[in-house]
CSV table of C-alpha atoms and ligand atoms in Angstrom, one decimal:
chain,number,residue,atom,x,y,z
A,1,MET,CA,-64.8,10.4,-56.1
A,2,SER,CA,-63.7,7.4,-54.1
A,3,TYR,CA,-65.6,4.7,-52.2
A,4,PRO,CA,-64.4,2.1,-49.8
A,5,SER,CA,-64.0,-1.2,-51.6
A,6,GLY,CA,-62.6,-4.4,-49.9
A,7,ASP,CA,-59.4,-3.5,-48.2
A,8,GLY,CA,-58.8,-0.4,-50.2
A,9,ARG,CA,-60.8,2.2,-52.1
A,10,ILE,CA,-62.2,2.4,-55.6
A,11,MET,CA,-61.6,5.7,-57.3
A,12,VAL,CA,-64.4,6.6,-59.8
A,13,LEU,CA,-64.2,9.4,-62.4
A,14,ASP,CA,-60.5,10.0,-61.9
A,15,GLY,CA,-59.7,13.0,-64.1
A,16,VAL,CA,-63.2,13.4,-65.6
A,17,GLY,CA,-64.4,16.8,-66.7
A,18,CYS,CA,-67.9,17.6,-67.8
A,19,GLU,CA,-69.4,20.9,-69.0
A,20,VAL,CA,-73.0,21.2,-69.9
A,21,ARG,CA,-73.9,24.4,-71.7
A,22,ALA,CA,-77.1,26.1,-70.9
A,23,GLY,CA,-80.0,24.9,-73.0
A,24,THR,CA,-78.2,22.0,-74.5
A,25,SER,CA,-78.6,18.2,-74.2
A,26,LEU,CA,-75.9,15.7,-73.4
A,27,SER,CA,-76.1,11.9,-73.4
A,28,ILE,CA,-73.7,9.8,-71.4
A,29,ARG,CA,-73.1,6.1,-72.2
A,30,GLY,CA,-70.6,3.7,-70.7
A,31,GLU,CA,-70.5,0.2,-69.3
A,32,SER,CA,-72.1,-0.8,-66.0
A,33,GLY,CA,-70.1,0.4,-63.0
A,34,CYS,CA,-68.0,3.0,-64.9
A,35,GLY,CA,-69.4,5.9,-62.8
A,36,LYS,CA,-72.4,7.3,-64.7
A,37,THR,CA,-74.8,7.5,-61.6
A,38,THR,CA,-71.9,8.8,-59.5
A,39,LEU,CA,-71.3,11.6,-62.0
A,40,LEU,CA,-75.0,12.6,-61.9
A,41,ASN,CA,-75.0,12.5,-58.1
A,42,LEU,CA,-71.9,14.7,-58.1
A,43,LEU,CA,-73.5,17.2,-60.6
A,44,ALA,CA,-76.6,17.3,-58.4
A,45,GLY,CA,-74.6,18.0,-55.3
A,46,LEU,CA,-75.9,14.9,-53.7
A,47,GLU,CA,-72.3,13.6,-53.2
A,48,THR,CA,-69.2,15.6,-52.5
A,49,PRO,CA,-66.1,14.9,-54.7
A,50,ASP,CA,-62.8,14.0,-53.0
A,51,ALA,CA,-61.2,16.5,-55.3
A,52,GLY,CA,-62.3,18.9,-58.0
A,53,GLU,CA,-65.2,21.2,-58.2
A,54,ILE,CA,-68.8,21.3,-59.3
A,55,ARG,CA,-70.3,24.6,-60.5
A,56,TRP,CA,-73.9,25.5,-61.2
A,57,ALA,CA,-74.3,28.4,-63.6
A,58,GLY,CA,-70.6,29.2,-62.8
A,59,GLU,CA,-71.0,29.1,-59.0
A,60,PRO,CA,-69.0,26.5,-57.1
A,61,ILE,CA,-71.4,24.6,-54.9
A,62,GLY,CA,-68.8,23.1,-52.6
A,63,ALA,CA,-68.9,26.2,-50.3
A,64,LEU,CA,-72.7,26.3,-49.9
A,65,GLY,CA,-74.2,25.0,-46.7
A,66,ARG,CA,-76.4,22.0,-46.7
A,67,GLY,CA,-79.6,23.9,-46.3
A,68,VAL,CA,-78.8,26.5,-49.0
A,69,LEU,CA,-77.6,23.7,-51.4
A,70,ALA,CA,-80.9,21.7,-50.8
A,71,ARG,CA,-83.1,24.7,-51.5
A,72,LYS,CA,-81.1,25.7,-54.6
A,73,ARG,CA,-81.2,22.1,-55.9
A,74,ALA,CA,-85.0,22.0,-55.5
A,75,THR,CA,-85.4,24.7,-58.2
A,76,PHE,CA,-82.2,24.4,-60.2
A,77,ILE,CA,-82.2,20.7,-60.8
A,78,GLY,CA,-84.7,18.1,-61.7
A,79,MET,CA,-83.6,14.5,-61.2
A,80,VAL,CA,-84.9,11.2,-62.6
A,81,PHE,CA,-83.1,8.5,-60.4
A,82,GLN,CA,-82.2,5.1,-61.6
A,83,SER,CA,-84.5,3.7,-58.8
A,84,PHE,CA,-87.2,6.4,-59.1
A,85,TYR,CA,-87.7,7.1,-55.3
A,86,LEU,CA,-91.5,7.7,-55.4
A,87,ILE,CA,-93.4,8.2,-52.2
A,88,PRO,CA,-95.4,5.1,-51.7
A,89,GLU,CA,-98.3,6.8,-49.9
A,90,LEU,CA,-98.9,9.4,-52.6
A,91,ASP,CA,-100.7,8.8,-55.9
A,92,ALA,CA,-99.0,9.8,-59.2
A,93,LEU,CA,-100.3,13.3,-59.1
A,94,GLY,CA,-99.2,13.7,-55.5
A,95,ASN,CA,-95.7,12.5,-56.3
A,96,VAL,CA,-95.4,15.1,-59.1
A,97,LEU,CA,-96.8,17.8,-56.9
A,98,MET,CA,-94.3,17.0,-54.1
A,99,ALA,CA,-91.6,18.7,-56.1
A,100,ALA,CA,-93.6,21.9,-56.0
A,101,ARG,CA,-94.6,21.5,-52.4
A,102,ILE,CA,-90.9,21.3,-51.4
A,103,VAL,CA,-90.2,24.8,-52.8
A,104,GLY,CA,-93.5,26.6,-51.9
A,105,ARG,CA,-97.2,26.7,-52.3
A,106,VAL,CA,-99.3,24.3,-54.3
A,107,GLY,CA,-102.2,26.1,-56.0
A,108,PRO,CA,-104.4,25.5,-59.1
A,109,ALA,CA,-101.5,26.4,-61.5
A,110,GLU,CA,-99.2,23.8,-60.0
A,111,ARG,CA,-102.0,21.2,-60.0
A,112,LYS,CA,-102.7,21.9,-63.7
A,113,ARG,CA,-99.0,21.7,-64.6
A,114,ALA,CA,-98.6,18.4,-62.7
A,115,ALA,CA,-101.7,16.9,-64.5
A,116,ASP,CA,-100.5,18.2,-67.9
A,117,LEU,CA,-97.0,16.7,-67.3
A,118,LEU,CA,-98.6,13.3,-66.4
A,119,ALA,CA,-100.7,13.5,-69.6
A,120,ARG,CA,-97.5,14.3,-71.6
A,121,VAL,CA,-95.9,11.1,-70.3
A,122,GLY,CA,-99.1,9.1,-71.1
A,123,LEU,CA,-100.4,8.8,-67.6
A,124,ALA,CA,-103.5,10.9,-67.6
A,125,GLU,CA,-105.6,7.9,-66.6
A,126,ARG,CA,-103.2,6.8,-63.9
A,127,ALA,CA,-102.9,10.1,-61.9
A,128,HIS,CA,-104.7,8.7,-58.9
A,129,HIS,CA,-102.9,5.4,-58.6
A,130,VAL,CA,-100.3,4.9,-55.9
A,131,PRO,CA,-96.8,3.6,-57.1
A,132,ALA,CA,-97.6,0.1,-55.9
A,133,HIS,CA,-100.5,0.0,-58.4
A,134,LEU,CA,-98.4,1.2,-61.3
A,135,SER,CA,-96.1,-0.8,-63.5
A,136,GLY,CA,-92.3,-0.2,-63.4
A,137,GLY,CA,-92.4,1.8,-66.6
A,138,GLU,CA,-95.3,3.9,-65.3
A,139,ARG,CA,-93.4,4.7,-62.1
A,140,GLN,CA,-90.5,5.8,-64.2
A,141,ARG,CA,-92.7,8.1,-66.2
A,142,VAL,CA,-94.1,9.6,-62.9
A,143,ALA,CA,-90.5,10.3,-61.9
A,144,VAL,CA,-89.9,12.0,-65.3
A,145,ALA,CA,-93.0,14.3,-64.8
A,146,ARG,CA,-91.8,15.1,-61.2
A,147,ALA,CA,-88.3,16.0,-62.4
A,148,LEU,CA,-89.8,18.6,-64.8
A,149,MET,CA,-92.4,20.0,-62.4
A,150,ASN,CA,-90.4,23.0,-61.1
A,151,ARG,CA,-89.1,24.1,-64.5
A,152,PRO,CA,-85.5,23.3,-63.5
A,153,ARG,CA,-82.5,24.8,-65.3
A,154,VAL,CA,-80.9,21.4,-65.5
A,155,VAL,CA,-82.5,17.9,-65.8
A,156,LEU,CA,-80.4,14.9,-64.8
A,157,ALA,CA,-81.9,11.6,-65.9
A,158,ASP,CA,-80.4,8.3,-65.1
A,159,GLU,CA,-81.5,5.6,-67.6
A,160,PRO,CA,-85.1,7.1,-67.8
A,161,THR,CA,-86.0,4.6,-70.5
A,162,GLY,CA,-84.4,1.5,-68.9
A,163,ASN,CA,-87.6,-0.3,-68.1
A,164,LEU,CA,-89.6,0.8,-71.1
A,165,ASP,CA,-90.6,-0.8,-74.4
A,166,GLU,CA,-89.3,0.8,-77.5
A,167,ALA,CA,-92.2,3.1,-78.3
A,168,THR,CA,-92.8,4.3,-74.7
A,169,GLY,CA,-89.0,4.9,-74.2
A,170,GLU,CA,-89.0,6.9,-77.5
A,171,GLY,CA,-91.9,8.9,-76.1
A,172,VAL,CA,-90.2,9.6,-72.8
A,173,ILE,CA,-87.0,10.8,-74.5
A,174,SER,CA,-89.1,13.0,-76.7
A,175,VAL,CA,-90.9,14.6,-73.7
A,176,LEU,CA,-87.6,15.2,-71.9
A,177,LEU,CA,-86.1,16.8,-75.0
A,178,GLU,CA,-89.2,18.9,-75.8
A,179,VAL,CA,-89.9,20.1,-72.3
A,180,CYS,CA,-86.2,21.0,-71.8
A,181,ALA,CA,-86.2,22.9,-75.1
A,182,GLU,CA,-89.4,24.8,-74.2
A,183,GLN,CA,-87.9,25.8,-70.9
A,184,GLN,CA,-84.3,26.3,-72.2
A,185,ALA,CA,-83.2,23.8,-69.7
A,186,SER,CA,-80.1,21.6,-70.1
A,187,LEU,CA,-80.6,17.9,-70.2
A,188,VAL,CA,-78.0,15.2,-69.1
A,189,VAL,CA,-79.3,11.8,-69.8
A,190,VAL,CA,-77.6,8.5,-69.1
A,191,THR,CA,-78.7,5.8,-71.5
A,192,HIS,CA,-77.6,2.6,-73.0
A,193,ASN,CA,-79.7,3.2,-76.1
A,194,ALA,CA,-77.7,4.4,-79.1
A,195,LEU,CA,-80.8,5.8,-80.9
A,196,HIS,CA,-81.8,7.9,-77.8
A,197,ALA,CA,-78.2,9.1,-77.3
A,198,ALA,CA,-78.1,10.2,-81.0
A,199,ARG,CA,-81.0,12.6,-80.3
A,200,THR,CA,-79.0,14.8,-77.9
A,201,ASN,CA,-76.9,17.8,-79.0
A,202,GLU,CA,-73.7,16.2,-77.6
A,203,GLN,CA,-72.8,12.6,-76.9
A,204,ALA,CA,-70.2,11.4,-74.3
A,205,PHE,CA,-68.9,8.0,-73.6
A,206,LEU,CA,-67.5,7.3,-70.1
A,207,SER,CA,-64.7,4.8,-70.1
A,208,ARG,CA,-63.5,2.5,-67.4
A,209,GLN,CA,-60.1,4.1,-67.7
A,210,HIS,CA,-61.4,6.6,-65.1
A,211,LEU,CA,-61.9,3.8,-62.6
A,212,ARG,CA,-59.0,2.8,-60.3
A,213,ARG,CA,-58.5,0.5,-57.4
A,214,GLN,CA,-56.2,1.8,-54.6
B,301,LIG,N1,-72.1,4.0,-52.2
B,301,LIG,C1,-71.1,3.3,-52.8
B,301,LIG,N2,-70.2,2.6,-52.0
B,301,LIG,C2,-69.2,1.9,-52.6
B,301,LIG,N3,-69.0,1.8,-53.9
B,301,LIG,C3,-69.9,2.4,-54.7
B,301,LIG,C4,-71.0,3.2,-54.2
B,301,LIG,N4,-71.6,3.8,-55.2
B,301,LIG,C5,-71.0,3.3,-56.4
B,301,LIG,N5,-70.0,2.5,-56.1
B,301,LIG,C6,-69.0,1.9,-57.0
B,301,LIG,O1,-68.6,2.9,-57.9
B,301,LIG,C7,-68.5,2.5,-59.2
B,301,LIG,C8,-69.4,3.3,-60.1
B,301,LIG,O2,-70.8,3.1,-59.8
B,301,LIG,P1,-72.0,3.8,-60.5
B,301,LIG,O3,-73.3,3.5,-59.8
B,301,LIG,O4,-71.7,5.3,-60.7
B,301,LIG,O5,-71.9,3.1,-62.0
B,301,LIG,P2,-72.9,3.3,-63.2
B,301,LIG,O6,-72.0,3.6,-64.4
B,301,LIG,O7,-74.0,4.1,-62.9
B,301,LIG,O8,-73.4,1.7,-63.4
B,301,LIG,P3,-74.8,1.2,-64.0
B,301,LIG,O9,-74.7,1.3,-65.5
B,301,LIG,O10,-74.8,-0.3,-63.6
B,301,LIG,O11,-75.9,1.9,-63.4
B,301,LIG,C9,-69.0,1.0,-59.2
B,301,LIG,O12,-67.8,0.2,-59.2
B,301,LIG,C10,-69.7,0.9,-57.9
B,301,LIG,O13,-69.6,-0.4,-57.3
B,302,LIG,MG1,-76.1,3.8,-62.7
């Protein structure tokens, strides 16, 4: 994947391969700017690589049209972005339910699941607060609940504990690991926390060797 940079381009993830087996968890560590967020965006099909191929359950996604890809992503992948992307007008429950709304009907079962997920991340009391009235860490936990809402096959989480105190961060990693295990989903989590990284089935370290200026 390359981006424009100054007069030239910066090549990120040059020669990187990554396979996530079904139902397993993988943590990715590496210094700032080495390409972790870029890797998650590529895995999610939100960016298109200059070369190479992304496959979901064996299927190359490069050939899929934008609409098909977006619909497939909504059920296949749950994402926790580094900068949450919550909808400011909706309360916490509304933000979690938005994931379900995108793929279909929102009925009592979806409402119950959304409320249960908010309770699991410790936000039962905050369900009716809009993001502006939530702390950074609370917003992050809403984003975690939203990522899990549609029972995705793969959860991609970008520093989901970055803003959290030790105990709350520990709790969020536990919820991600538990819910993914319950649903036999795969989890890819970017973290700078060695203790959190140690809890996943596999650990990867992305080196700056894969970063080149051209
Ligand atoms: N849209 C973009 N345009 C230009 N350069 C970009 C863009 N997105 C990322 N980059 C560059 O690509 C490299 C990798 O960025 P990326 O966000 O993937 O790093 P990261 O490992 O997630 O870092 P951090 O730990 O700080 O979140 C960086 O050098 C960054 O400046
Ligand atoms: Mg990043």
